[in-house]
């Protein structure tokens, strides 16, 4: 099987990050580290994030893994605080994460942290069938990402209505 050009493989990874950030305005940043096989989803929260939230998130994800029959390591949950804002980072391996799990994580964070969660304005108003199309795209992009040989890390983040993506080393 012929290998895709580097620019096309890189484009799949960029498309995945772009789709996730546009589809989930609650996400402020996504880091992808292909060499480590990790993806980190970062949210911004006004105030602090307590141990109770972390426990509940782990419990919900454990139940999800059991229902989906996924053998996954527990997510790595980290926080850092600066000037009254908490940066909540949830890390997972890229081998077993799915678009459905990412959507679940975003929904749980939104539900549990409610008004404290900093949500970016949507880039544009979605059409009627856009969320379904985006969900299908994310699934196929994750599959392409697993098959790819992308070696550079990627960081995508939201800045108001814009999405910016940077390639690392």
Coordinates of C-alpha atoms in Angstrom, one line a residue:
X1 CA 0.0 0.0 0.0
X2 CA 1.4 3.4 -1.0
X3 CA 2.1 5.7 1.9
X4 CA 0.4 9.2 1.9
X5 CA 2.7 12.2 1.5
X6 CA 3.7 13.8 4.8
X7 CA 1.7 16.9 4.1
X8 CA -1.5 14.8 3.7
X9 CA -0.8 12.8 6.9
X10 CA -0.1 16.0 8.8
X11 CA -3.3 17.4 7.4
X12 CA -5.3 14.6 8.9
X13 CA -3.9 15.4 12.3
X14 CA -4.6 19.1 11.9
X15 CA -8.1 18.3 10.7
X16 CA -8.8 16.2 13.8
X17 CA -7.6 18.9 16.2
X18 CA -9.5 21.6 14.2
X19 CA -12.7 19.5 14.2
X20 CA -12.5 18.8 18.0
X21 CA -11.9 22.4 18.9
X22 CA -14.6 23.8 16.6
X23 CA -17.1 21.1 17.7
X24 CA -16.4 21.5 21.5
X25 CA -16.0 25.2 22.4
X26 CA -15.5 24.0 26.0
X27 CA -12.0 22.8 25.0
X28 CA -9.3 25.5 25.2
X29 CA -6.4 23.4 24.0
X30 CA -5.5 20.0 22.6
X31 CA -2.0 18.6 22.7
X32 CA -1.1 15.5 20.6
X33 CA 2.2 13.8 21.3
X34 CA 2.6 11.0 18.7
X35 CA 6.0 9.8 20.1
X36 CA 4.4 9.3 23.5
X37 CA 1.1 8.1 22.1
X38 CA -0.9 10.7 24.1
X39 CA -3.6 13.3 23.7
X40 CA -4.3 15.9 26.3
X41 CA -7.6 17.9 26.5
X42 CA -7.4 21.1 28.4
X43 CA -10.2 23.2 29.8
X44 CA -10.2 26.5 31.6
X45 CA -12.2 26.8 34.8
X46 CA -12.9 29.9 37.0
X47 CA -11.9 29.0 40.5
X48 CA -10.6 25.6 41.6
X49 CA -11.3 22.0 40.7
X50 CA -11.6 19.7 43.7
X51 CA -10.8 16.0 44.3
X52 CA -14.5 15.2 44.2
X53 CA -14.7 16.2 40.6
X54 CA -11.6 14.1 39.7
X55 CA -13.1 11.1 41.5
X56 CA -16.5 11.4 39.7
X57 CA -14.8 11.8 36.3
X58 CA -12.7 8.7 36.9
X59 CA -15.8 6.8 38.0
X60 CA -17.8 7.8 34.9
X61 CA -14.9 6.9 32.6
X62 CA -14.4 3.6 34.3
X63 CA -18.1 2.8 33.7
X64 CA -17.7 3.9 30.1
X65 CA -14.7 1.6 29.6
X66 CA -16.6 -1.3 31.1
X67 CA -19.6 -0.7 28.9
X68 CA -17.6 -0.3 25.8
X69 CA -15.2 -3.2 26.7
X70 CA -12.2 -0.9 26.4
X71 CA -9.0 -1.8 28.2
X72 CA -7.6 1.7 28.9
X73 CA -5.3 3.1 31.5
X74 CA -7.0 5.6 33.9
X75 CA -6.9 9.1 32.5
X76 CA -4.2 11.4 33.8
X77 CA -5.9 14.4 35.4
X78 CA -3.8 17.5 36.2
X79 CA -4.5 21.0 37.3
X80 CA -2.6 24.2 37.5
X81 CA -3.9 27.5 38.8
X82 CA -3.0 31.0 37.8
X83 CA -4.8 34.2 38.7
X84 CA -8.0 32.6 39.7
X85 CA -8.2 30.3 36.7
X86 CA -7.6 26.5 36.8
X87 CA -6.2 24.8 33.8
X88 CA -7.7 21.3 33.8
X89 CA -5.8 18.8 31.6
X90 CA -7.1 15.3 31.0
X91 CA -4.6 13.0 29.3
X92 CA -5.3 9.7 27.5
X93 CA -3.5 7.3 25.2
X94 CA -4.1 7.7 21.5
X95 CA -4.3 3.9 21.0
X96 CA -7.7 3.4 22.7
X97 CA -9.4 6.8 22.9
X98 CA -12.4 7.4 20.6
X99 CA -14.4 10.3 19.5
X100 CA -17.3 9.2 21.7
X101 CA -15.0 9.2 24.7
X102 CA -13.8 12.7 23.9
X103 CA -17.4 13.8 23.6
X104 CA -18.2 12.1 27.0
X105 CA -15.3 13.8 28.7
X106 CA -16.4 17.2 27.4
X107 CA -20.0 16.6 28.4
X108 CA -18.9 15.5 31.9
X109 CA -16.7 18.5 32.4
X110 CA -19.5 20.8 31.2
X111 CA -22.1 19.1 33.5
X112 CA -20.0 19.0 36.6
X113 CA -18.3 22.4 36.4
X114 CA -21.3 24.2 34.8
X115 CA -20.9 28.0 35.0
X116 CA -17.3 27.9 36.2
X117 CA -16.2 26.5 32.9
X118 CA -14.9 29.0 30.4
X119 CA -16.6 28.4 27.1
X120 CA -15.3 30.0 23.9
X121 CA -17.9 31.5 21.5
X122 CA -18.6 29.1 18.6
X123 CA -16.6 29.8 15.5
X124 CA -19.9 29.9 13.5
X125 CA -23.5 28.6 13.9
X126 CA -23.6 24.9 13.0
X127 CA -26.0 23.7 10.4
X128 CA -28.6 21.1 11.2
X129 CA -26.5 18.1 10.1
X130 CA -23.1 19.5 11.0
X131 CA -22.8 17.9 14.5
X132 CA -23.4 14.4 13.1
X133 CA -21.0 14.9 10.2
X134 CA -18.4 16.2 12.6
X135 CA -18.9 13.2 14.8
X136 CA -18.3 10.8 11.9
X137 CA -15.3 12.8 10.7
X138 CA -13.7 12.7 14.2
X139 CA -14.1 8.9 14.3
X140 CA -12.5 8.5 10.9
X141 CA -9.8 11.1 11.6
X142 CA -8.8 9.2 14.9
X143 CA -8.5 6.0 12.9
X144 CA -6.3 7.7 10.3
X145 CA -4.3 9.2 13.1
X146 CA -3.6 5.8 14.6
X147 CA -2.5 4.4 11.2
X148 CA -0.3 7.4 10.4
X149 CA 3.3 7.9 11.0
X150 CA 3.0 11.5 12.1
X151 CA 6.0 12.1 14.4
X152 CA 5.6 15.8 15.2
X153 CA 3.6 16.9 18.2
X154 CA 0.7 19.3 17.6
X155 CA -0.9 21.9 19.8
X156 CA -4.2 23.4 18.9
X157 CA -5.9 26.0 21.0
X158 CA -8.9 28.4 20.8
X159 CA -8.6 32.1 20.9
X160 CA -12.1 33.6 21.0
X161 CA -13.5 32.5 17.6
X162 CA -10.2 31.4 16.1
X163 CA -8.5 28.0 16.2
X164 CA -4.6 28.1 16.1
X165 CA -2.5 25.0 15.5
X166 CA 1.2 24.7 16.0
X167 CA 3.6 21.9 15.0
X168 CA 6.2 20.9 17.6
X169 CA 9.4 18.9 17.3

